[in-house]
Coordinates of C-alpha atoms in Angstrom, one line a residue:
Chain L
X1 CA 10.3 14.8 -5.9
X2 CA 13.6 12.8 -5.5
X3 CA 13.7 13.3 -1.4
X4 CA 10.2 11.7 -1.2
X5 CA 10.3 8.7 -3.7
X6 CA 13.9 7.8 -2.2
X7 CA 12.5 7.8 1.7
X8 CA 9.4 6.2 0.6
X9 CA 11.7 3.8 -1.7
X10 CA 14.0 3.4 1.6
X11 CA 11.2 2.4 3.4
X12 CA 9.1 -0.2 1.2
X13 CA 12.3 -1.7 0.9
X14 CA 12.6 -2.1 4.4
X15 CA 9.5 -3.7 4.6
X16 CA 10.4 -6.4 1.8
X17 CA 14.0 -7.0 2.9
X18 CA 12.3 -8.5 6.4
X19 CA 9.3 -10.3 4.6
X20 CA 9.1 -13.5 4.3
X21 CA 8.3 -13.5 0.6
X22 CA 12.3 -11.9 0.1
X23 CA 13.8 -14.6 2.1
X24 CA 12.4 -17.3 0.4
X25 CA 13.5 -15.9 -2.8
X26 CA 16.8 -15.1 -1.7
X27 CA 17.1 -18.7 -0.4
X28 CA 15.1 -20.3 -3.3
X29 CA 17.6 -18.4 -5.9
X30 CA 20.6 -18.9 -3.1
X31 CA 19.8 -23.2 -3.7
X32 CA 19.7 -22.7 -7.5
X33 CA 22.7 -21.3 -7.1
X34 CA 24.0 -24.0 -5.3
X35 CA 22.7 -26.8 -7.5
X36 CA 24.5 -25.2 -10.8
X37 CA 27.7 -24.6 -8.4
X38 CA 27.9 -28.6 -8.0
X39 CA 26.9 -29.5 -11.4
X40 CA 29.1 -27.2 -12.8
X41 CA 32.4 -27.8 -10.4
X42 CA 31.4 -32.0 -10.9
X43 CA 29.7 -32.8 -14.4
X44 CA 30.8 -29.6 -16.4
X45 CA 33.5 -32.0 -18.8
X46 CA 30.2 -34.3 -19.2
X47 CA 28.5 -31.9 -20.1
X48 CA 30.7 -30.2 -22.8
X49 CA 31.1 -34.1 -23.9
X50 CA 27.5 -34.2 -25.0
X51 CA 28.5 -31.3 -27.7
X52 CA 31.1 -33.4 -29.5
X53 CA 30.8 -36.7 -31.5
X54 CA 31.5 -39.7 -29.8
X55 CA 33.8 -40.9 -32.6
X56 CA 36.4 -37.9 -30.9
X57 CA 38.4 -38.8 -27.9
X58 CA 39.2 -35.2 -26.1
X59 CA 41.2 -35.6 -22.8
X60 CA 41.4 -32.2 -22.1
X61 CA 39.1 -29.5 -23.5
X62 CA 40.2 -25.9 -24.5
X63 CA 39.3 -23.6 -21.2
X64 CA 36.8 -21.3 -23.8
X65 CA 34.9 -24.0 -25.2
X66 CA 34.5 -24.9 -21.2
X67 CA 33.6 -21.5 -20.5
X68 CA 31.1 -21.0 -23.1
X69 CA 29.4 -24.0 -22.2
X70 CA 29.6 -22.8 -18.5
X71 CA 28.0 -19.2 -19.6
X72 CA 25.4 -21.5 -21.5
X73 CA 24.2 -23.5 -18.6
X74 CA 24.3 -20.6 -16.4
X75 CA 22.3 -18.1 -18.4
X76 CA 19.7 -20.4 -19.2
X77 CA 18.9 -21.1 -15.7
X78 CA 19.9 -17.2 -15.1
X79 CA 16.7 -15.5 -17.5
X80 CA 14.0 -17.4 -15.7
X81 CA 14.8 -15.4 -12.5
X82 CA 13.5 -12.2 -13.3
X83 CA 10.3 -13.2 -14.2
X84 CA 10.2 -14.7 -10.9
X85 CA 11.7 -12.2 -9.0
X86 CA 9.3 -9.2 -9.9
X87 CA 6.6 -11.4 -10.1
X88 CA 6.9 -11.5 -5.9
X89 CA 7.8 -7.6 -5.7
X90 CA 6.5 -5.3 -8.5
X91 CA 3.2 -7.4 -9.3
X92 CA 1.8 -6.7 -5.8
X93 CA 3.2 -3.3 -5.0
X94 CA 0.6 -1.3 -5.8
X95 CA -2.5 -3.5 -5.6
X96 CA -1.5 -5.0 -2.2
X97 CA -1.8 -1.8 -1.4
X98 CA -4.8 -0.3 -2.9
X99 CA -6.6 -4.2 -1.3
X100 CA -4.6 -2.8 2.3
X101 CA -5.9 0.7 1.9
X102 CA -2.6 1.8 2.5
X103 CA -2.4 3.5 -0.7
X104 CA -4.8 6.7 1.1
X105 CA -2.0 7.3 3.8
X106 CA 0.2 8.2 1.2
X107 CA -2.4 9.8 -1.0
X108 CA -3.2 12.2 2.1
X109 CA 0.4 13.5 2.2
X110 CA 2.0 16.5 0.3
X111 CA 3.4 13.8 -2.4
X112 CA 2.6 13.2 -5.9
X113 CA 1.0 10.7 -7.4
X114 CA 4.3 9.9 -9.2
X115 CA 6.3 10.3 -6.5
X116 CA 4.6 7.7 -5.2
X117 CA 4.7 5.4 -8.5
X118 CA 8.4 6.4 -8.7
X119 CA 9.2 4.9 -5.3
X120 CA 7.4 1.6 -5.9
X121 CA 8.9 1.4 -9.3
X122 CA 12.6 1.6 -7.4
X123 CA 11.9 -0.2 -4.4
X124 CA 10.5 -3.5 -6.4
X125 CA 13.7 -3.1 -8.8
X126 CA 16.2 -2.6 -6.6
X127 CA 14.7 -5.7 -4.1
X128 CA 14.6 -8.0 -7.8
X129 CA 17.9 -6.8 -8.1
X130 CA 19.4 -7.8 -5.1
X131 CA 17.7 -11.5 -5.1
X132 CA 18.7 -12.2 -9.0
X133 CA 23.0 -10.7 -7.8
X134 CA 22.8 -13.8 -5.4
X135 CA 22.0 -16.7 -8.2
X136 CA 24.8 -14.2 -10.5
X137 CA 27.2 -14.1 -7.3
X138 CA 27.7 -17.7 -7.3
X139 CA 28.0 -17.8 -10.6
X140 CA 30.5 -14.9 -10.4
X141 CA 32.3 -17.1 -7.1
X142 CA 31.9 -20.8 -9.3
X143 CA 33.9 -19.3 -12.1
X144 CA 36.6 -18.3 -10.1
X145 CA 37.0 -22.1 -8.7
X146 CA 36.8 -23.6 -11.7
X147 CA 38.9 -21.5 -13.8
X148 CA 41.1 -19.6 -11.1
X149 CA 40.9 -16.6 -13.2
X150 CA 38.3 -13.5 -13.3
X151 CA 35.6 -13.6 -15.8
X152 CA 36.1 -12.2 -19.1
X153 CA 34.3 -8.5 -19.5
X154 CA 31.0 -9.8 -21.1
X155 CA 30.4 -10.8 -17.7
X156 CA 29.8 -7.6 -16.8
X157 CA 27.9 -7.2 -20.2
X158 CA 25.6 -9.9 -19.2
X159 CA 25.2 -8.6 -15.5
X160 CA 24.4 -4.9 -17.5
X161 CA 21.6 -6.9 -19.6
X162 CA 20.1 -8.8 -16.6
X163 CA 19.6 -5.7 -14.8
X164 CA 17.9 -4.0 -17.8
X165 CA 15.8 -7.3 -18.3
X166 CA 14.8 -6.7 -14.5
X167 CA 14.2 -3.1 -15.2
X168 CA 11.6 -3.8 -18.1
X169 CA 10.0 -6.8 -16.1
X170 CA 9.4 -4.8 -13.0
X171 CA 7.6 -2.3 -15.3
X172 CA 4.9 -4.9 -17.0
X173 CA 4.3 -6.6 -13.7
X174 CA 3.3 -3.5 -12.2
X175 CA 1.4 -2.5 -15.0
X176 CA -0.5 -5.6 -13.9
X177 CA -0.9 -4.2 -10.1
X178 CA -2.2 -1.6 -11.1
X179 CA -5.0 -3.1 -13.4
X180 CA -5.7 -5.6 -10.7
X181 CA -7.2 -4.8 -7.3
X182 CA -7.0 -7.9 -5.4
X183 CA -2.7 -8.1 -4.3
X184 CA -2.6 -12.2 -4.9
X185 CA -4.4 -12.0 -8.6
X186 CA -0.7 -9.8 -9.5
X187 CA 1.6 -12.2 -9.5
X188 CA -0.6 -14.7 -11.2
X189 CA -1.4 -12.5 -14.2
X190 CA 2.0 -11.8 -14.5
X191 CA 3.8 -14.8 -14.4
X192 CA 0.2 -16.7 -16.7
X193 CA 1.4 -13.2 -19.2
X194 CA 5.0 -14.2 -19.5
X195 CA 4.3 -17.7 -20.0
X196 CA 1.3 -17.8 -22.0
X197 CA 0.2 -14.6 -23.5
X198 CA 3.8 -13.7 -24.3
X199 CA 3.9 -17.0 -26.5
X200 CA 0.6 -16.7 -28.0
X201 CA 0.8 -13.3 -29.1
X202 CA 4.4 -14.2 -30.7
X203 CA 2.4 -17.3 -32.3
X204 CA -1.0 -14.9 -33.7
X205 CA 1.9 -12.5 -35.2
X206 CA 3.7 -15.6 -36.7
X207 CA 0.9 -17.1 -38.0
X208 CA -0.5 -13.5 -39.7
X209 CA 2.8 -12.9 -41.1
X210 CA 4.9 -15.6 -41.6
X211 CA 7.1 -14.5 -39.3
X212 CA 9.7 -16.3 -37.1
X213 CA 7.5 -15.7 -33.6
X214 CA 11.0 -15.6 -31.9
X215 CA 11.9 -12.2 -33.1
X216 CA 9.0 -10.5 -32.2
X217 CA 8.4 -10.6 -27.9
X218 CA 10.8 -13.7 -27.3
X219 CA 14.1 -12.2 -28.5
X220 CA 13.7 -9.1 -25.9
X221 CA 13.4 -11.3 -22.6
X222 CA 15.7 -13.7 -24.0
X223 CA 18.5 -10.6 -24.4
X224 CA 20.7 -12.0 -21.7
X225 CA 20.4 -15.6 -22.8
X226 CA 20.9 -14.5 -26.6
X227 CA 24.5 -12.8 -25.1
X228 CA 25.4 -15.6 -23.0
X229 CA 24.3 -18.5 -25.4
X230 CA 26.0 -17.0 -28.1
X231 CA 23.2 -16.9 -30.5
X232 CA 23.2 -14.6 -33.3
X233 CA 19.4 -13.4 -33.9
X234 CA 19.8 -12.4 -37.9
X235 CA 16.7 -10.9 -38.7
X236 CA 13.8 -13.3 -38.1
X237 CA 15.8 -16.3 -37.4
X238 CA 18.2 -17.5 -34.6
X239 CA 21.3 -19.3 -35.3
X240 CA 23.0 -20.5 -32.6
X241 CA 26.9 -21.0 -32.8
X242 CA 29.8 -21.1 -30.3
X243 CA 31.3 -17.8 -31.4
X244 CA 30.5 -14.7 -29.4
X245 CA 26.8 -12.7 -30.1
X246 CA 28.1 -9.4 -32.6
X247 CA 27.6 -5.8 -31.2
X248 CA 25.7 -4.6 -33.4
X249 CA 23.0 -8.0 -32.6
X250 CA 23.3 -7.1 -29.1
X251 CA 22.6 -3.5 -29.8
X252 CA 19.5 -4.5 -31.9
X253 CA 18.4 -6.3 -28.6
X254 CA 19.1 -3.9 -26.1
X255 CA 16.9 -1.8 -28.0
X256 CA 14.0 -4.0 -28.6
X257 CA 14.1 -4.1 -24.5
X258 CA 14.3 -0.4 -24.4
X259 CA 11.0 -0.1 -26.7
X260 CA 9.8 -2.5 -24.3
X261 CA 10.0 -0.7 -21.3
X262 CA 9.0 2.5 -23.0
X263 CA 6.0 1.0 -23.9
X264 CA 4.8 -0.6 -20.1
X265 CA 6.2 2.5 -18.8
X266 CA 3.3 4.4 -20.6
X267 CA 0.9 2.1 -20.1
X268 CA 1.8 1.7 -16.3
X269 CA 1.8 5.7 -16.2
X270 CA -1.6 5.9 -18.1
X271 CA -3.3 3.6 -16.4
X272 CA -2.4 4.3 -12.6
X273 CA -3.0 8.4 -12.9
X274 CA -6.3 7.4 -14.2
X275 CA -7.4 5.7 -11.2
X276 CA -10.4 7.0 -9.7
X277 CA -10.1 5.8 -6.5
X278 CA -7.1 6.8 -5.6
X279 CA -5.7 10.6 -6.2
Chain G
X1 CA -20.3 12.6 11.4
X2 CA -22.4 9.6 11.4
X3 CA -25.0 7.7 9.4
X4 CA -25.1 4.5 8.5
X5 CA -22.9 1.9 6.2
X6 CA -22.7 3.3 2.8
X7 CA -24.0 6.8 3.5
X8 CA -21.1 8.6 2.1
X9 CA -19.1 9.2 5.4
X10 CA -15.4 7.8 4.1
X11 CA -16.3 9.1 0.3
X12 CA -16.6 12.7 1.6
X13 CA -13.4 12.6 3.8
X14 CA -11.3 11.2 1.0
X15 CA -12.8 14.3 -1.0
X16 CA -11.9 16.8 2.0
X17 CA -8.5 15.0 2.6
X18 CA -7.5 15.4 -1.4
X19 CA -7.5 11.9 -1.8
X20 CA -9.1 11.0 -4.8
X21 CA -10.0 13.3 -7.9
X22 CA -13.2 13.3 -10.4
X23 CA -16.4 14.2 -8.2
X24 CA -18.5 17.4 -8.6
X25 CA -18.0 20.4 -6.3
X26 CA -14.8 21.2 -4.2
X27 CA -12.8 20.9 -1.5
X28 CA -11.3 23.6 0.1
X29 CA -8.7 24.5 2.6
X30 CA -8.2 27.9 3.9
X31 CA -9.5 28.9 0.7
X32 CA -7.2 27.1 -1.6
X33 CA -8.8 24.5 -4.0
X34 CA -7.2 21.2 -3.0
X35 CA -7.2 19.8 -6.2
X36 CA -5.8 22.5 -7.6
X37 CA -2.9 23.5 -4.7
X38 CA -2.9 19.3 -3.5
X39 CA 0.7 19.5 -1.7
X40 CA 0.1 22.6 -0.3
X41 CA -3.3 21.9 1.3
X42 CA -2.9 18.3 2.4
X43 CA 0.0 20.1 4.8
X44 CA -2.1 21.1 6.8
X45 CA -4.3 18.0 7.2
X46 CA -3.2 14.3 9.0
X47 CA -5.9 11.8 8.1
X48 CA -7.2 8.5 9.0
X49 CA -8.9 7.3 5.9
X50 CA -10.8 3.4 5.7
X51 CA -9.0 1.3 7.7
X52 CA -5.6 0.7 6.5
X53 CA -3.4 -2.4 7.1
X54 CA -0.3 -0.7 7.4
X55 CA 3.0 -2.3 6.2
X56 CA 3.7 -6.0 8.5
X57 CA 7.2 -5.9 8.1
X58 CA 8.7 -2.5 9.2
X59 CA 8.0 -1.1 13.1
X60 CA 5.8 1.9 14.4
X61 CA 8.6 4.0 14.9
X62 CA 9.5 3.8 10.8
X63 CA 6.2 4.1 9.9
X64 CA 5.7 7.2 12.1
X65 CA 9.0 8.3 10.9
X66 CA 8.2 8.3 7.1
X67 CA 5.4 10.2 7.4
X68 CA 7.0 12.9 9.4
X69 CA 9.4 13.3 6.5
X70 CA 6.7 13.5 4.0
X71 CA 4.4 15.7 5.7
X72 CA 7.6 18.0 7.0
X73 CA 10.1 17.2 4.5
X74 CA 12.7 16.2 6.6
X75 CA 13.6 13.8 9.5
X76 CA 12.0 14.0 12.4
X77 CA 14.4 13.6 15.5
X78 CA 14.0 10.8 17.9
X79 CA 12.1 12.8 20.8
X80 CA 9.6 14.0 18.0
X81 CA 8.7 10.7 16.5
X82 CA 8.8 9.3 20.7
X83 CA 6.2 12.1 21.3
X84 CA 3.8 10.7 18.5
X85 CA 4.2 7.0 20.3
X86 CA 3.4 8.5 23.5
X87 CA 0.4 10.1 22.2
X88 CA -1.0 7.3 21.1
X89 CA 0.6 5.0 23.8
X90 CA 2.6 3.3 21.8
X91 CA 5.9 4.2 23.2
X92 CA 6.5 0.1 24.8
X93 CA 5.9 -1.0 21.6
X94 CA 8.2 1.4 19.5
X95 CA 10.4 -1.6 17.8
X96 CA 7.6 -4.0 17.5
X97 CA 6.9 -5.5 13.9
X98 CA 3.5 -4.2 12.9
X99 CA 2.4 -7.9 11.9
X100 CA 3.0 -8.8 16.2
X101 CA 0.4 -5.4 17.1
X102 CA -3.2 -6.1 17.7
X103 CA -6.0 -4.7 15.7
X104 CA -6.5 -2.2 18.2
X105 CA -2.8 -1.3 18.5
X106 CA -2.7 -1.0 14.8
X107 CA -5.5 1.2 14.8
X108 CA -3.8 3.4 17.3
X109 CA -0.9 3.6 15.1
X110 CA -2.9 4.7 12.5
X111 CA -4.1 7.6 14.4
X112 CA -0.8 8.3 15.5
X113 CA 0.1 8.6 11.4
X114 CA -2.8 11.3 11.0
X115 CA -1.3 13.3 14.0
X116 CA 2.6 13.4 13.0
X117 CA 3.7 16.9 12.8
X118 CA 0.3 18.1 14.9
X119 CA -1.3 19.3 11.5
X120 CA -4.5 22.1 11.3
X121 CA -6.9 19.6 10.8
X122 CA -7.1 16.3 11.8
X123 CA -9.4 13.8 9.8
X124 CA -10.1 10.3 11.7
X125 CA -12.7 7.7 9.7
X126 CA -14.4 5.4 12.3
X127 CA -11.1 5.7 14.6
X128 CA -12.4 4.0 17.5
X129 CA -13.3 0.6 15.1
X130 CA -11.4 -2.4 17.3
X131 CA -10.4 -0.8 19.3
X132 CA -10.7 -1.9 23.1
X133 CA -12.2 -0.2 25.9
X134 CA -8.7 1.0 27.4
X135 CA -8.5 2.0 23.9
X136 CA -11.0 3.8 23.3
X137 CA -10.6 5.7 26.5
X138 CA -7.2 6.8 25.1
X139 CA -9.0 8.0 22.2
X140 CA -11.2 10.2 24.0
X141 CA -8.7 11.8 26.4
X142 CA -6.5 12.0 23.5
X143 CA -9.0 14.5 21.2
X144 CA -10.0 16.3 24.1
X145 CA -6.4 17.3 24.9
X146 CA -6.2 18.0 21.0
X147 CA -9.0 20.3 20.8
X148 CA -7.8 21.9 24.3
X149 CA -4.1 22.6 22.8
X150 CA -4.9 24.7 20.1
X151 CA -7.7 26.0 17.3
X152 CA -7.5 22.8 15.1
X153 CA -10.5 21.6 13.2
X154 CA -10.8 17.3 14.1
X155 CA -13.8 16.3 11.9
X156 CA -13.9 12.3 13.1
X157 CA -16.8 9.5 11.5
X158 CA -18.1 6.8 13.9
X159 CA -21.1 4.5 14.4
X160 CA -20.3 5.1 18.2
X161 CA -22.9 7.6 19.3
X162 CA -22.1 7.7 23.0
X163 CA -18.6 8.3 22.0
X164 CA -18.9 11.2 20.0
X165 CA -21.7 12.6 22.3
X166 CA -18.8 13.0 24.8
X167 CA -15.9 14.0 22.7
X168 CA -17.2 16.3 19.2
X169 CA -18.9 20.3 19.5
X170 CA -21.0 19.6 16.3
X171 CA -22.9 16.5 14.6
X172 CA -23.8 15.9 10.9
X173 CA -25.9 12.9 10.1
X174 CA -25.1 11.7 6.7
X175 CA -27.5 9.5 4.7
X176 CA -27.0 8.8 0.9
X177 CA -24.4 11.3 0.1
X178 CA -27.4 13.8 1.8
X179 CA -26.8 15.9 5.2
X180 CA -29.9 14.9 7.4
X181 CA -29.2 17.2 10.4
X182 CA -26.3 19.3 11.4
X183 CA -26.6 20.8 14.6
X184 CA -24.2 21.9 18.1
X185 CA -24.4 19.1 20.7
X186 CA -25.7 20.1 24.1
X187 CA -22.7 17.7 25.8
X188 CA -24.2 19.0 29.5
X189 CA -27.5 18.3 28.7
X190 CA -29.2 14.5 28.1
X191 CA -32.8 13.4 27.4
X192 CA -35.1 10.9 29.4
X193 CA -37.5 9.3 27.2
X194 CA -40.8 8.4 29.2
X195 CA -43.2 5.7 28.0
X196 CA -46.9 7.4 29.9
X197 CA -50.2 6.1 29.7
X198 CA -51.6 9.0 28.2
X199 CA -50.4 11.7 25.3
X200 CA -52.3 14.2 27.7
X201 CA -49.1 13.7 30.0
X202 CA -46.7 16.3 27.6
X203 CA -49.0 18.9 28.7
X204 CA -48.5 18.1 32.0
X205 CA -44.9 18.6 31.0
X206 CA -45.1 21.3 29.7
X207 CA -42.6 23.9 32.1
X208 CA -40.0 21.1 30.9
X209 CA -37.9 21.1 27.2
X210 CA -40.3 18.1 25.6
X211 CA -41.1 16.8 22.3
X212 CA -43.6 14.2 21.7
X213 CA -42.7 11.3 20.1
X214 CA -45.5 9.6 19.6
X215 CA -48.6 8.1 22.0
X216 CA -47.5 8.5 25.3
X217 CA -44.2 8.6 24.8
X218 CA -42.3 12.4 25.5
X219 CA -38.9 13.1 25.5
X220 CA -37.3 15.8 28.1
X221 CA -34.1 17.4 27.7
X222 CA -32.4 17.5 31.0
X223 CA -29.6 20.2 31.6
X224 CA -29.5 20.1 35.4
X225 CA -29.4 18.3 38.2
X226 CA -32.0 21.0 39.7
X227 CA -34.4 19.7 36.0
X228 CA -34.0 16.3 37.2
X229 CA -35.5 17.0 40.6
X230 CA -38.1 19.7 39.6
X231 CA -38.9 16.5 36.7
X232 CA -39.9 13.7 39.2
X233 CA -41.8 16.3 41.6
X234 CA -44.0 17.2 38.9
X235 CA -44.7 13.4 37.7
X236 CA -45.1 13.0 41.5
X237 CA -47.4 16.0 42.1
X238 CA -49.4 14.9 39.3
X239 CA -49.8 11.5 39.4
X240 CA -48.3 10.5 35.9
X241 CA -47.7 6.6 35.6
X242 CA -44.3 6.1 34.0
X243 CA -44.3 2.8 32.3
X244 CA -40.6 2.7 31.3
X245 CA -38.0 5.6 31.1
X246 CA -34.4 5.3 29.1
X247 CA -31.7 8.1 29.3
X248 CA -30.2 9.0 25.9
X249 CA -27.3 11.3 25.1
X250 CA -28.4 14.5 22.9
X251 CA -26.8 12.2 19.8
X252 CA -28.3 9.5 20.1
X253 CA -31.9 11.5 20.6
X254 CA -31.1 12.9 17.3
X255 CA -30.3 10.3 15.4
X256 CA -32.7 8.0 16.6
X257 CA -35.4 10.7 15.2
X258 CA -33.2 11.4 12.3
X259 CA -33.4 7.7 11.1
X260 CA -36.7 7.1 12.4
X261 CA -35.7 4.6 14.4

């Protein structure tokens, strides 16, 4: 199963890495990038002003309240790209396909239906995954000019997260590829799901219970942002302060995204074996 | 097989090529359910199903070469996936996006796909479909020289009559999910359909293959060149008046009386 899904994996990805709609991500994320590098090398000190009274006279500000506002500006530009990402790669994958009919010259070949799933589940992954690392790269490359140091290890924490948010985004916007038929209807859906639906469901539950809305679909997606931004999610309720997310608040969310991609993964699974059309 | 748009023609070879699931009856393959032994049967069978896009962005030679490793499970070498290229004549345009090759080309490709790995059976939907005449040609040599190599079923869906008049052994006419006729094509033989004055005439005509289509009008299989000539004497000897005469390939008889047409 492995030997199939990774040469048809190889080979989808080989087809995105020279389409035009993985360049212009690459160079759309490449010039976000770029914009952050330059406000952040130029304007970071004005920025880190706007967080303390104007009564206070700081010449020169301590390098971690620099770098947590640095994290902050970063990570909130940072958890948008996903969304955007998958929403060119895994919500077309399989309905480009089944609009193509190039979905029956794999269905006529001794693989499985999730073999072929499987390989469209890594491929749109691993090419979200390479056009999010560029936007993180710079980030990774600004920090070391401004601060002439490494970055401390929740770096690497955050990097971990974004890759999991990536994981569990690529899973829901195939889920929507493989409801939809028509390849340019999947991105749509997706990216109209994240922004509205997302928020409206989060806004029925709040509204039923009394609940903060935040907690319930929000605080998943927002996992990177919540690590990065320092905000402690107690139960229900953000609070946002300059000290560092707990462990045990981070664990909390890393398994509300889990549940998450548990949940598409069935769905996704459910709903493309029972397609009649296809094998 | 041939009938006309919507008849059933793809639907039944995605059933015979294992490619979709949930219809009544069964498909098998040597005598192995396909549904039930998928990997094992579709081994045995390239296909050309609808008309598939392909992938823009990657060439022929990747294309070809993923589905040699599927349907082989492992690489093919270089002269292997060069021999598929050349088959379909290709081989110029081996590292050419698929997004810069023609409809036609494409097609071709897609033929090439269902041949990787020379499997038992060969299934083409509506292969010849823009395609051009150089094409086409290709197409015809091509299954000829398949069928000559070796015992291999090719079971191949077209609206092109004279086309598969020249190239297939047996014809099936499809028309809603129903077989109309099924029957061996006479590929020396051809018919001349004459438009006479009188119904009387097929009597006349009657040392010749005929059938009477309908006032005046017979048609007479010709197998011979020696028929042809022993035709016109007799038309001659007895003064028929022939007010219009067509040629049609055996096919094309038959599914013109199939459909009524």
């Amino acid at each position: 199963m492995i030997w199939n899904s990774k040469s048809m994996a190889v080979f989808f990805l080989k087809n995105y890495r020279k389409s035009s709609a993985f360049k212009y991500i690459i160079i759309l994320f490449f010039l976000l990038g770029l914009l952050m590098s330059v406000l952040s090398i130029f304007f970071l000190n004005s920025i880190v002003s706007e967080f303390v009274p104007s009564s206070i006279k700081i010449i020169h500000y301590p390098k971690q309240i620099l770098e947590d506002i640095y994290n902050f500006a970063w990570a909130s530009i940072a958890i948008y790209l996903p969304v955007l990402a998958v929403a060119f790669f895994a919500s077309t994958s399989i309905s480009s396909d089944l609009e193509s009919k190039n979905i029956y010259q794999f269905m006529t070949m001794p693989i499985s239906k999730e073999e072929y799933l499987f390989s469209k589940i890594l491929s749109s992954f691993v090419a979200s995954i390479i056009s999010v690392l560029v936007f993180i790269a710079m980030q990774f490359i600004t920090y070391l000019l401004i601060f002439r140091s490494f970055p401390p290890l929740a770096f690497l924490n955050y990097v971990t997260v974004m890759i999991l948010i990536i994981f569990t985004d690529t899973i829901a916007a195939m889920v929507f590829s493989s409801i939809i038929k028509k390849g340019d209807y999947g991105p749509l859906g997706f990216i109209l799901f994240f922004l509205l639906i997302t928020n409206v469901i989060s806004l029925l539950i709040s509204s039923m219970s009394g609940l903060n809305d935040s907690f319930i679909i929000t605080n998943a997606q927002r996992l990177a942002y919540l690590v990065f931004l320092n905000v402690e999610p107690y139960f229900m309720v953000y609070t946002g302060s300059l000290s560092s997310i707990s462990f045990n608040s981070e664990l909390l969310l890393i398994y509300i995204q889990i549940a998450y991609t548990v949940a598409f993964l069935f769905i996704l699974y459910s709903v493309f074996m029972r397609r009649g059309e296809v094998r | 097989m041939v009938g006309p748009n919507g008849s059933g023609k793809s639907t039944l070879l995605k059933i015979i090529s294992g490619c979709i699931e949930g219809y009544l009856g069964s498909s098998f393959v040597d005598g192995v359910n396909i549904v039930e032994n998928h990997k094992r049967c579709v081994r045995k069978i390239g296909a050309l199903i609808e008309n598939p896009h392909l992938y823009s962005y990657v060439n022929s030679y990747d294309m070809l070469q993923l589905a040699y490793k599927l349907r082989n499970g492992r690489n093919g070498n270089e002269d292997e996936i060069d021999n598929s290229l050349n088959q379909v004549g290709l081989m110029s345009k081996k590292d050419i996006q698929i997004r810069d090759l023609s409809s036609g080309e494409k097609k071709r490709l897609s033929i090439g796909l269902a041949l990787v790995g020379s499997p038992d059976i060969i299934i083409l939907d509506e292969p010849t479909n823009n395609m051009d005449a150089e094409g086409v040609s290709m197409f015809q040599r091509l299954i000829n020289q398949l069928r000559d190599d070796g015992n291999r079923l090719i079971i191949i869906t077209s609206h092109e009559l004279d086309i598969i008049g020249k190239i297939c052994d047996r014809l099936i006419f499809l028309i809603n999910g129903q077989i109309r006729r099924d029957f061996i094509i006479n590929k020396e033989g051809y018919f001349l359909i004459l438009q006479t004055d009188r119904s009387a005439n097929s009597v006349a005509l009657r040392t010749f293959k005929t059938e009477l289509l309908a006032e005046g009008k017979i048609a007479v299989l010709i197998e011979n060149e020696d028929e042809l000539n022993d035709l016109f004497r007799t038309i001659s000897e007895r003064g028929i008046k022939i007010k219009s005469i067509e040629k049609m390939t055996q096919a094309e008889f038959e599914y013109k009386k199939a459909f009524n047409q």
